[in-house]
mmCIF file of N, CA and C in Angstrom:
data_model
loop_
_atom_site.group_PDB
_atom_site.id
_atom_site.type_symbol
_atom_site.label_atom_id
_atom_site.label_comp_id
_atom_site.label_asym_id
_atom_site.label_seq_id
_atom_site.Cartn_x
_atom_site.Cartn_y
_atom_site.Cartn_z
ATOM 1 N N GLN A 1 -18.792 -45.750 39.476
ATOM 2 C CA GLN A 1 -18.323 -45.426 38.129
ATOM 3 C C GLN A 1 -17.834 -46.695 37.447
ATOM 4 N N VAL A 2 -18.359 -46.942 36.269
ATOM 5 C CA VAL A 2 -17.962 -48.110 35.492
ATOM 6 C C VAL A 2 -17.240 -47.628 34.245
ATOM 7 N N GLN A 3 -16.039 -48.123 34.048
ATOM 8 C CA GLN A 3 -15.299 -47.798 32.830
ATOM 9 C C GLN A 3 -15.274 -49.014 31.926
ATOM 10 N N LEU A 4 -15.567 -48.774 30.662
ATOM 11 C CA LEU A 4 -15.678 -49.852 29.688
ATOM 12 C C LEU A 4 -14.767 -49.557 28.501
ATOM 13 N N VAL A 5 -14.048 -50.575 28.056
ATOM 14 C CA VAL A 5 -13.142 -50.410 26.923
ATOM 15 C C VAL A 5 -13.401 -51.516 25.913
ATOM 16 N N GLU A 6 -13.863 -51.127 24.732
ATOM 17 C CA GLU A 6 -14.140 -52.098 23.675
ATOM 18 C C GLU A 6 -12.895 -52.343 22.823
ATOM 19 N N SER A 7 -12.877 -53.513 22.212
ATOM 20 C CA SER A 7 -11.823 -53.852 21.262
ATOM 21 C C SER A 7 -12.351 -54.940 20.337
ATOM 22 N N GLY A 8 -11.593 -55.211 19.275
ATOM 23 C CA GLY A 8 -11.949 -56.307 18.385
ATOM 24 C C GLY A 8 -12.592 -55.909 17.082
ATOM 25 N N GLY A 9 -12.869 -54.623 16.920
ATOM 26 C CA GLY A 9 -13.454 -54.183 15.663
ATOM 27 C C GLY A 9 -12.443 -54.278 14.529
ATOM 28 N N GLY A 10 -12.928 -54.068 13.315
ATOM 29 C CA GLY A 10 -12.038 -54.115 12.166
ATOM 30 C C GLY A 10 -12.823 -54.139 10.878
ATOM 31 N N SER A 11 -12.109 -54.435 9.806
ATOM 32 C CA SER A 11 -12.724 -54.504 8.475
ATOM 33 C C SER A 11 -12.766 -55.946 8.011
ATOM 34 N N VAL A 12 -13.932 -56.379 7.577
ATOM 35 C CA VAL A 12 -14.100 -57.741 7.080
ATOM 36 C C VAL A 12 -14.970 -57.708 5.837
ATOM 37 N N GLN A 13 -14.921 -58.791 5.090
ATOM 38 C CA GLN A 13 -15.794 -58.916 3.934
ATOM 39 C C GLN A 13 -17.128 -59.513 4.356
ATOM 40 N N ALA A 14 -18.136 -59.272 3.564
ATOM 41 C CA ALA A 14 -19.458 -59.821 3.853
ATOM 42 C C ALA A 14 -19.356 -61.331 4.016
ATOM 43 N N GLY A 15 -20.066 -61.833 5.018
ATOM 44 C CA GLY A 15 -20.016 -63.251 5.340
ATOM 45 C C GLY A 15 -18.990 -63.595 6.396
ATOM 46 N N GLY A 16 -18.134 -62.651 6.723
ATOM 47 C CA GLY A 16 -17.088 -62.888 7.704
ATOM 48 C C GLY A 16 -17.587 -62.777 9.132
ATOM 49 N N SER A 17 -16.634 -62.933 10.061
ATOM 50 C CA SER A 17 -16.955 -62.928 11.490
ATOM 51 C C SER A 17 -16.002 -62.014 12.248
ATOM 52 N N LEU A 18 -16.472 -61.519 13.357
ATOM 53 C CA LEU A 18 -15.642 -60.748 14.282
ATOM 54 C C LEU A 18 -16.128 -61.027 15.695
ATOM 55 N N ARG A 19 -15.205 -60.924 16.650
ATOM 56 C CA ARG A 19 -15.587 -61.011 18.050
ATOM 57 C C ARG A 19 -15.162 -59.732 18.746
ATOM 58 N N LEU A 20 -16.129 -59.032 19.276
ATOM 59 C CA LEU A 20 -15.868 -57.820 20.022
ATOM 60 C C LEU A 20 -15.737 -58.145 21.503
ATOM 61 N N SER A 21 -14.868 -57.404 22.160
ATOM 62 C CA SER A 21 -14.680 -57.564 23.599
ATOM 63 C C SER A 21 -14.906 -56.236 24.292
ATOM 64 N N CYS A 22 -15.343 -56.302 25.525
ATOM 65 C CA CYS A 22 -15.559 -55.102 26.337
ATOM 66 C C CYS A 22 -15.055 -55.389 27.742
ATOM 67 N N ALA A 23 -13.944 -54.759 28.093
ATOM 68 C CA ALA A 23 -13.356 -54.949 29.412
ATOM 69 C C ALA A 23 -13.943 -53.936 30.378
ATOM 70 N N SER A 24 -14.368 -54.425 31.529
ATOM 71 C CA SER A 24 -14.999 -53.569 32.536
ATOM 72 C C SER A 24 -14.066 -53.344 33.714
ATOM 73 N N SER A 25 -14.102 -52.114 34.254
ATOM 74 C CA SER A 25 -13.296 -51.795 35.434
ATOM 75 C C SER A 25 -13.976 -52.293 36.705
ATOM 76 N N THR A 26 -15.232 -52.666 36.600
ATOM 77 C CA THR A 26 -16.024 -53.140 37.734
ATOM 78 C C THR A 26 -16.336 -54.622 37.543
ATOM 79 N N TYR A 27 -16.399 -55.351 38.656
ATOM 80 C CA TYR A 27 -16.750 -56.759 38.559
ATOM 81 C C TYR A 27 -18.060 -56.912 37.792
ATOM 82 N N THR A 28 -18.021 -57.631 36.689
ATOM 83 C CA THR A 28 -19.214 -57.725 35.843
ATOM 84 C C THR A 28 -20.353 -58.466 36.528
ATOM 85 N N TYR A 29 -20.051 -59.332 37.480
ATOM 86 C CA TYR A 29 -21.133 -60.066 38.128
ATOM 87 C C TYR A 29 -21.965 -59.139 39.017
ATOM 88 N N THR A 30 -21.435 -57.934 39.299
ATOM 89 C CA THR A 30 -22.174 -56.970 40.122
ATOM 90 C C THR A 30 -23.031 -56.020 39.297
ATOM 91 N N ILE A 31 -22.877 -56.069 37.967
ATOM 92 C CA ILE A 31 -23.597 -55.124 37.099
ATOM 93 C C ILE A 31 -24.902 -55.766 36.636
ATOM 94 N N PRO A 32 -26.033 -55.187 36.976
ATOM 95 C CA PRO A 32 -27.330 -55.793 36.628
ATOM 96 C C PRO A 32 -27.547 -56.008 35.126
ATOM 97 N N CYS A 33 -27.136 -55.044 34.317
ATOM 98 C CA CYS A 33 -27.368 -55.167 32.873
ATOM 99 C C CYS A 33 -26.139 -54.736 32.091
ATOM 100 N N MET A 34 -25.838 -55.501 31.060
ATOM 101 C CA MET A 34 -24.784 -55.113 30.125
ATOM 102 C C MET A 34 -25.275 -55.411 28.718
ATOM 103 N N GLY A 35 -24.820 -54.605 27.786
ATOM 104 C CA GLY A 35 -25.313 -54.818 26.434
ATOM 105 C C GLY A 35 -24.392 -54.239 25.384
ATOM 106 N N TRP A 36 -24.722 -54.577 24.149
ATOM 107 C CA TRP A 36 -24.027 -54.055 22.977
ATOM 108 C C TRP A 36 -25.002 -53.221 22.154
ATOM 109 N N PHE A 37 -24.453 -52.136 21.610
ATOM 110 C CA PHE A 37 -25.231 -51.210 20.810
ATOM 111 C C PHE A 37 -24.407 -50.818 19.603
ATOM 112 N N ARG A 38 -25.035 -50.197 18.620
ATOM 113 C CA ARG A 38 -24.286 -49.741 17.471
ATOM 114 C C ARG A 38 -24.905 -48.464 16.922
ATOM 115 N N GLN A 39 -24.060 -47.726 16.217
ATOM 116 C CA GLN A 39 -24.532 -46.499 15.599
ATOM 117 C C GLN A 39 -23.824 -46.322 14.266
ATOM 118 N N ALA A 40 -24.623 -46.302 13.223
ATOM 119 C CA ALA A 40 -24.104 -46.061 11.878
ATOM 120 C C ALA A 40 -24.174 -44.562 11.590
ATOM 121 N N PRO A 41 -23.370 -44.073 10.653
ATOM 122 C CA PRO A 41 -23.392 -42.647 10.324
ATOM 123 C C PRO A 41 -24.797 -42.165 9.976
ATOM 124 N N ALA A 42 -25.169 -41.036 10.546
ATOM 125 C CA ALA A 42 -26.461 -40.399 10.296
ATOM 126 C C ALA A 42 -27.650 -41.208 10.800
ATOM 127 N N LYS A 43 -27.383 -42.178 11.647
ATOM 128 C CA LYS A 43 -28.476 -42.972 12.223
ATOM 129 C C LYS A 43 -28.425 -42.913 13.742
ATOM 130 N N GLU A 44 -29.541 -43.206 14.353
ATOM 131 C CA GLU A 44 -29.592 -43.233 15.817
ATOM 132 C C GLU A 44 -28.929 -44.491 16.360
ATOM 133 N N ARG A 45 -28.468 -44.392 17.579
ATOM 134 C CA ARG A 45 -27.896 -45.553 18.227
ATOM 135 C C ARG A 45 -29.001 -46.587 18.457
ATOM 136 N N GLU A 46 -28.678 -47.844 18.208
ATOM 137 C CA GLU A 46 -29.675 -48.904 18.370
ATOM 138 C C GLU A 46 -29.090 -50.072 19.156
ATOM 139 N N GLY A 47 -29.970 -50.779 19.810
ATOM 140 C CA GLY A 47 -29.543 -51.927 20.580
ATOM 141 C C GLY A 47 -29.232 -53.115 19.709
ATOM 142 N N VAL A 48 -28.297 -53.937 20.159
ATOM 143 C CA VAL A 48 -27.923 -55.157 19.457
ATOM 144 C C VAL A 48 -28.302 -56.370 20.302
ATOM 145 N N ALA A 49 -27.790 -56.404 21.530
ATOM 146 C CA ALA A 49 -28.055 -57.538 22.413
ATOM 147 C C ALA A 49 -27.767 -57.136 23.842
ATOM 148 N N SER A 50 -28.412 -57.813 24.763
ATOM 149 C CA SER A 50 -28.170 -57.509 26.171
ATOM 150 C C SER A 50 -28.532 -58.704 27.024
ATOM 151 N N PHE A 51 -27.995 -58.710 28.223
ATOM 152 C CA PHE A 51 -28.527 -59.628 29.213
ATOM 153 C C PHE A 51 -28.460 -58.991 30.582
ATOM 154 N N ASP A 52 -29.310 -59.489 31.470
ATOM 155 C CA ASP A 52 -29.367 -58.898 32.796
ATOM 156 C C ASP A 52 -29.140 -59.967 33.856
ATOM 157 N N SER A 53 -29.169 -59.559 35.084
ATOM 158 C CA SER A 53 -28.793 -60.461 36.179
ATOM 159 C C SER A 53 -29.824 -61.550 36.433
ATOM 160 N N THR A 54 -30.994 -61.462 35.772
ATOM 161 C CA THR A 54 -31.960 -62.560 35.883
ATOM 162 C C THR A 54 -31.595 -63.688 34.924
ATOM 163 N N GLY A 55 -30.615 -63.437 34.065
ATOM 164 C CA GLY A 55 -30.216 -64.413 33.063
ATOM 165 C C GLY A 55 -30.880 -64.214 31.721
ATOM 166 N N ALA A 56 -31.762 -63.228 31.626
ATOM 167 C CA ALA A 56 -32.468 -62.982 30.368
ATOM 168 C C ALA A 56 -31.510 -62.424 29.318
ATOM 169 N N ILE A 57 -31.524 -63.006 28.141
ATOM 170 C CA ILE A 57 -30.728 -62.528 27.003
ATOM 171 C C ILE A 57 -31.698 -62.096 25.914
ATOM 172 N N ARG A 58 -31.457 -60.909 25.383
ATOM 173 C CA ARG A 58 -32.350 -60.397 24.351
ATOM 174 C C ARG A 58 -31.530 -59.889 23.168
ATOM 175 N N TYR A 59 -32.018 -60.186 21.986
ATOM 176 C CA TYR A 59 -31.393 -59.734 20.755
ATOM 177 C C TYR A 59 -32.393 -58.915 19.953
ATOM 178 N N THR A 60 -31.854 -57.895 19.298
ATOM 179 C CA THR A 60 -32.657 -57.179 18.323
ATOM 180 C C THR A 60 -32.829 -58.105 17.122
ATOM 181 N N ASP A 61 -33.908 -57.903 16.368
ATOM 182 C CA ASP A 61 -34.237 -58.819 15.285
ATOM 183 C C ASP A 61 -33.070 -59.068 14.333
ATOM 184 N N PHE A 62 -32.342 -58.022 13.980
ATOM 185 C CA PHE A 62 -31.288 -58.188 12.985
ATOM 186 C C PHE A 62 -30.121 -59.015 13.527
ATOM 187 N N ALA A 63 -30.008 -59.096 14.852
ATOM 188 C CA ALA A 63 -28.903 -59.827 15.467
ATOM 189 C C ALA A 63 -29.246 -61.289 15.755
ATOM 190 N N GLU A 64 -30.516 -61.558 15.880
ATOM 191 C CA GLU A 64 -30.967 -62.912 16.221
ATOM 192 C C GLU A 64 -30.448 -63.920 15.209
ATOM 193 N N GLY A 65 -29.774 -64.961 15.709
ATOM 194 C CA GLY A 65 -29.273 -66.020 14.842
ATOM 195 C C GLY A 65 -27.907 -65.762 14.247
ATOM 196 N N ARG A 66 -27.423 -64.531 14.284
ATOM 197 C CA ARG A 66 -26.102 -64.211 13.731
ATOM 198 C C ARG A 66 -25.118 -63.763 14.801
ATOM 199 N N PHE A 67 -25.614 -63.081 15.811
ATOM 200 C CA PHE A 67 -24.753 -62.541 16.865
ATOM 201 C C PHE A 67 -25.012 -63.286 18.166
ATOM 202 N N THR A 68 -23.947 -63.412 18.983
ATOM 203 C CA THR A 68 -24.080 -64.053 20.278
ATOM 204 C C THR A 68 -23.395 -63.204 21.330
ATOM 205 N N ILE A 69 -24.143 -62.841 22.365
ATOM 206 C CA ILE A 69 -23.580 -62.094 23.478
ATOM 207 C C ILE A 69 -23.199 -63.067 24.584
ATOM 208 N N SER A 70 -22.066 -62.791 25.223
ATOM 209 C CA SER A 70 -21.643 -63.639 26.328
ATOM 210 C C SER A 70 -20.818 -62.801 27.293
ATOM 211 N N LYS A 71 -20.581 -63.370 28.447
ATOM 212 C CA LYS A 71 -19.849 -62.639 29.483
ATOM 213 C C LYS A 71 -18.977 -63.602 30.256
ATOM 214 N N ASP A 72 -17.774 -63.174 30.542
ATOM 215 C CA ASP A 72 -16.852 -63.958 31.359
ATOM 216 C C ASP A 72 -16.596 -63.169 32.635
ATOM 217 N N ASN A 73 -17.263 -63.555 33.722
ATOM 218 C CA ASN A 73 -17.108 -62.815 34.969
ATOM 219 C C ASN A 73 -15.705 -62.945 35.559
ATOM 220 N N ALA A 74 -15.012 -64.016 35.253
ATOM 221 C CA ALA A 74 -13.644 -64.186 35.763
ATOM 222 C C ALA A 74 -12.703 -63.153 35.135
ATOM 223 N N LYS A 75 -13.035 -62.741 33.908
ATOM 224 C CA LYS A 75 -12.209 -61.749 33.215
ATOM 225 C C LYS A 75 -12.856 -60.374 33.196
ATOM 226 N N ASN A 76 -14.046 -60.261 33.772
ATOM 227 C CA ASN A 76 -14.775 -58.984 33.755
ATOM 228 C C ASN A 76 -14.905 -58.445 32.340
ATOM 229 N N THR A 77 -15.269 -59.310 31.450
ATOM 230 C CA THR A 77 -15.325 -58.961 30.030
ATOM 231 C C THR A 77 -16.630 -59.427 29.401
ATOM 232 N N LEU A 78 -17.181 -58.560 28.588
ATOM 233 C CA LEU A 78 -18.380 -58.846 27.796
ATOM 234 C C LEU A 78 -17.947 -59.062 26.353
ATOM 235 N N TYR A 79 -18.603 -60.008 25.674
ATOM 236 C CA TYR A 79 -18.244 -60.310 24.290
ATOM 237 C C TYR A 79 -19.465 -60.213 23.381
ATOM 238 N N LEU A 80 -19.160 -59.994 22.112
ATOM 239 C CA LEU A 80 -20.187 -60.098 21.080
ATOM 240 C C LEU A 80 -19.560 -60.831 19.898
ATOM 241 N N GLN A 81 -19.994 -62.056 19.690
ATOM 242 C CA GLN A 81 -19.535 -62.821 18.538
ATOM 243 C C GLN A 81 -20.485 -62.538 17.380
ATOM 244 N N MET A 82 -19.922 -62.055 16.282
ATOM 245 C CA MET A 82 -20.737 -61.705 15.123
ATOM 246 C C MET A 82 -20.346 -62.581 13.948
ATOM 247 N N THR A 83 -21.325 -63.218 13.340
ATOM 248 C CA THR A 83 -21.082 -64.065 12.184
ATOM 249 C C THR A 83 -21.982 -63.625 11.026
ATOM 250 N N SER A 84 -21.691 -64.138 9.846
ATOM 251 C CA SER A 84 -22.485 -63.811 8.653
ATOM 252 C C SER A 84 -22.693 -62.312 8.528
ATOM 253 N N LEU A 85 -21.621 -61.578 8.686
ATOM 254 C CA LEU A 85 -21.723 -60.123 8.668
ATOM 255 C C LEU A 85 -22.143 -59.598 7.305
ATOM 256 N N LYS A 86 -22.905 -58.513 7.348
ATOM 257 C CA LYS A 86 -23.435 -57.881 6.140
ATOM 258 C C LYS A 86 -22.948 -56.437 6.083
ATOM 259 N N PRO A 87 -22.909 -55.852 4.894
ATOM 260 C CA PRO A 87 -22.494 -54.443 4.798
ATOM 261 C C PRO A 87 -23.329 -53.531 5.693
ATOM 262 N N GLU A 88 -24.589 -53.847 5.878
ATOM 263 C CA GLU A 88 -25.443 -53.010 6.728
ATOM 264 C C GLU A 88 -25.123 -53.130 8.215
ATOM 265 N N ASP A 89 -24.222 -54.041 8.572
ATOM 266 C CA ASP A 89 -23.752 -54.129 9.957
ATOM 267 C C ASP A 89 -22.642 -53.120 10.243
ATOM 268 N N THR A 90 -22.196 -52.431 9.218
ATOM 269 C CA THR A 90 -21.148 -51.429 9.394
ATOM 270 C C THR A 90 -21.616 -50.337 10.343
ATOM 271 N N ALA A 91 -20.859 -50.112 11.408
ATOM 272 C CA ALA A 91 -21.235 -49.138 12.432
ATOM 273 C C ALA A 91 -20.153 -49.078 13.494
ATOM 274 N N MET A 92 -20.278 -48.087 14.368
ATOM 275 C CA MET A 92 -19.476 -48.075 15.585
ATOM 276 C C MET A 92 -20.257 -48.894 16.606
ATOM 277 N N TYR A 93 -19.581 -49.832 17.222
ATOM 278 C CA TYR A 93 -20.214 -50.698 18.204
ATOM 279 C C TYR A 93 -19.781 -50.294 19.607
ATOM 280 N N TYR A 94 -20.766 -50.170 20.481
ATOM 281 C CA TYR A 94 -20.533 -49.728 21.849
ATOM 282 C C TYR A 94 -20.985 -50.778 22.845
ATOM 283 N N CYS A 95 -20.238 -50.848 23.916
ATOM 284 C CA CYS A 95 -20.616 -51.649 25.065
ATOM 285 C C CYS A 95 -21.197 -50.696 26.108
ATOM 286 N N ALA A 96 -22.192 -51.145 26.859
ATOM 287 C CA ALA A 96 -22.788 -50.295 27.872
ATOM 288 C C ALA A 96 -23.171 -51.109 29.097
ATOM 289 N N ALA A 97 -23.240 -50.413 30.216
ATOM 290 C CA ALA A 97 -23.591 -51.058 31.477
ATOM 291 C C ALA A 97 -24.546 -50.170 32.261
ATOM 292 N N GLU A 98 -25.432 -50.812 33.005
ATOM 293 C CA GLU A 98 -26.381 -50.088 33.835
ATOM 294 C C GLU A 98 -26.354 -50.693 35.236
ATOM 295 N N PRO A 99 -25.980 -49.873 36.237
ATOM 296 C CA PRO A 99 -25.845 -50.386 37.596
ATOM 297 C C PRO A 99 -27.139 -50.432 38.401
ATOM 298 N N THR A 100 -28.243 -49.947 37.853
ATOM 299 C CA THR A 100 -29.511 -50.026 38.569
ATOM 300 C C THR A 100 -30.358 -51.138 37.962
ATOM 301 N N LEU A 101 -31.504 -51.378 38.562
ATOM 302 C CA LEU A 101 -32.364 -52.467 38.100
ATOM 303 C C LEU A 101 -33.391 -52.010 37.074
ATOM 304 N N ARG A 102 -33.329 -50.748 36.658
ATOM 305 C CA ARG A 102 -34.348 -50.241 35.741
ATOM 306 C C ARG A 102 -34.319 -50.933 34.384
ATOM 307 N N CYS A 103 -33.168 -51.544 34.083
ATOM 308 C CA CYS A 103 -33.005 -52.187 32.779
ATOM 309 C C CYS A 103 -33.474 -53.635 32.767
ATOM 310 N N GLN A 104 -33.791 -54.179 33.926
ATOM 311 C CA GLN A 104 -34.144 -55.595 34.032
ATOM 312 C C GLN A 104 -35.319 -55.924 33.132
ATOM 313 N N GLY A 105 -35.125 -56.926 32.270
ATOM 314 C CA GLY A 105 -36.202 -57.394 31.422
ATOM 315 C C GLY A 105 -36.589 -56.462 30.289
ATOM 316 N N ARG A 106 -35.803 -55.432 30.056
ATOM 317 C CA ARG A 106 -36.172 -54.418 29.062
ATOM 318 C C ARG A 106 -35.433 -54.576 27.744
ATOM 319 N N GLY A 107 -34.379 -55.390 27.716
ATOM 320 C CA GLY A 107 -33.637 -55.561 26.479
ATOM 321 C C GLY A 107 -32.662 -54.409 26.239
ATOM 322 N N PRO A 108 -32.019 -54.401 25.060
ATOM 323 C CA PRO A 108 -30.996 -53.384 24.760
ATOM 324 C C PRO A 108 -31.616 -52.048 24.321
ATOM 325 N N VAL A 109 -32.107 -51.311 25.275
ATOM 326 C CA VAL A 109 -32.663 -49.982 25.034
ATOM 327 C C VAL A 109 -31.616 -48.950 25.432
ATOM 328 N N PRO A 110 -31.074 -48.197 24.488
ATOM 329 C CA PRO A 110 -29.960 -47.287 24.803
ATOM 330 C C PRO A 110 -30.238 -46.326 25.963
ATOM 331 N N GLY A 111 -31.429 -45.795 26.045
ATOM 332 C CA GLY A 111 -31.741 -44.811 27.078
ATOM 333 C C GLY A 111 -31.723 -45.350 28.494
ATOM 334 N N LEU A 112 -31.664 -46.662 28.644
ATOM 335 C CA LEU A 112 -31.672 -47.265 29.980
ATOM 336 C C LEU A 112 -30.279 -47.505 30.529
ATOM 337 N N TYR A 113 -29.266 -47.206 29.738
ATOM 338 C CA TYR A 113 -27.895 -47.495 30.133
ATOM 339 C C TYR A 113 -27.131 -46.201 30.388
ATOM 340 N N ASN A 114 -26.397 -46.168 31.482
ATOM 341 C CA ASN A 114 -25.707 -44.946 31.885
ATOM 342 C C ASN A 114 -24.219 -44.926 31.598
ATOM 343 N N TYR A 115 -23.598 -46.077 31.470
ATOM 344 C CA TYR A 115 -22.153 -46.114 31.274
ATOM 345 C C TYR A 115 -21.834 -46.720 29.919
ATOM 346 N N TRP A 116 -20.958 -46.010 29.182
ATOM 347 C CA TRP A 116 -20.654 -46.385 27.813
ATOM 348 C C TRP A 116 -19.154 -46.429 27.563
ATOM 349 N N GLY A 117 -18.761 -47.334 26.693
ATOM 350 C CA GLY A 117 -17.383 -47.340 26.243
ATOM 351 C C GLY A 117 -17.208 -46.347 25.106
ATOM 352 N N GLN A 118 -15.986 -46.286 24.574
ATOM 353 C CA GLN A 118 -15.679 -45.321 23.519
ATOM 354 C C GLN A 118 -16.039 -45.845 22.137
ATOM 355 N N GLY A 119 -16.306 -47.143 22.039
ATOM 356 C CA GLY A 119 -16.723 -47.724 20.773
ATOM 357 C C GLY A 119 -15.581 -48.362 20.004
ATOM 358 N N THR A 120 -15.951 -49.300 19.151
ATOM 359 C CA THR A 120 -14.991 -49.930 18.246
ATOM 360 C C THR A 120 -15.666 -50.044 16.879
ATOM 361 N N GLN A 121 -14.942 -49.658 15.848
ATOM 362 C CA GLN A 121 -15.519 -49.574 14.501
ATOM 363 C C GLN A 121 -15.533 -50.950 13.834
ATOM 364 N N VAL A 122 -16.675 -51.269 13.240
ATOM 365 C CA VAL A 122 -16.825 -52.473 12.432
ATOM 366 C C VAL A 122 -17.225 -52.044 11.021
ATOM 367 N N THR A 123 -16.439 -52.472 10.047
ATOM 368 C CA THR A 123 -16.716 -52.143 8.653
ATOM 369 C C THR A 123 -16.808 -53.432 7.852
ATOM 370 N N VAL A 124 -17.933 -53.613 7.173
ATOM 371 C CA VAL A 124 -18.158 -54.824 6.388
ATOM 372 C C VAL A 124 -18.284 -54.420 4.922
ATOM 373 N N SER A 125 -17.424 -54.968 4.103
ATOM 374 C CA SER A 125 -17.440 -54.634 2.676
ATOM 375 C C SER A 125 -18.106 -55.752 1.879
ATOM 376 N N SER A 126 -18.715 -55.350 0.776
ATOM 377 C CA SER A 126 -19.430 -56.340 -0.052
ATOM 378 C C SER A 126 -18.502 -56.973 -1.073
#
């Protein structure tokens, strides 16, 4: 069982930055895949960024060049640094983890992840 707790969300103006954190109850170096996802009202959950134990990092097109995923195994924490935020980035952001290898090399596909945090809200105003 992996428990994940996100933090760092908030309200910012367009062009601003935020850093999201996700604290894991399990040693992050033991988790094959971890990623960030988001869900806006009336929309499906979508992947933002992920990396797996092979070292592969993948970003969804909208995140490429603006968002950076990272992990600190000493703190068992996953991060998402977001810059140049846009109003369309407004959503609930979730951290997720998958303890099996099915996610390897697949990128941030929501259906491949079994453990989810409660989410942290990001609101970007124009």
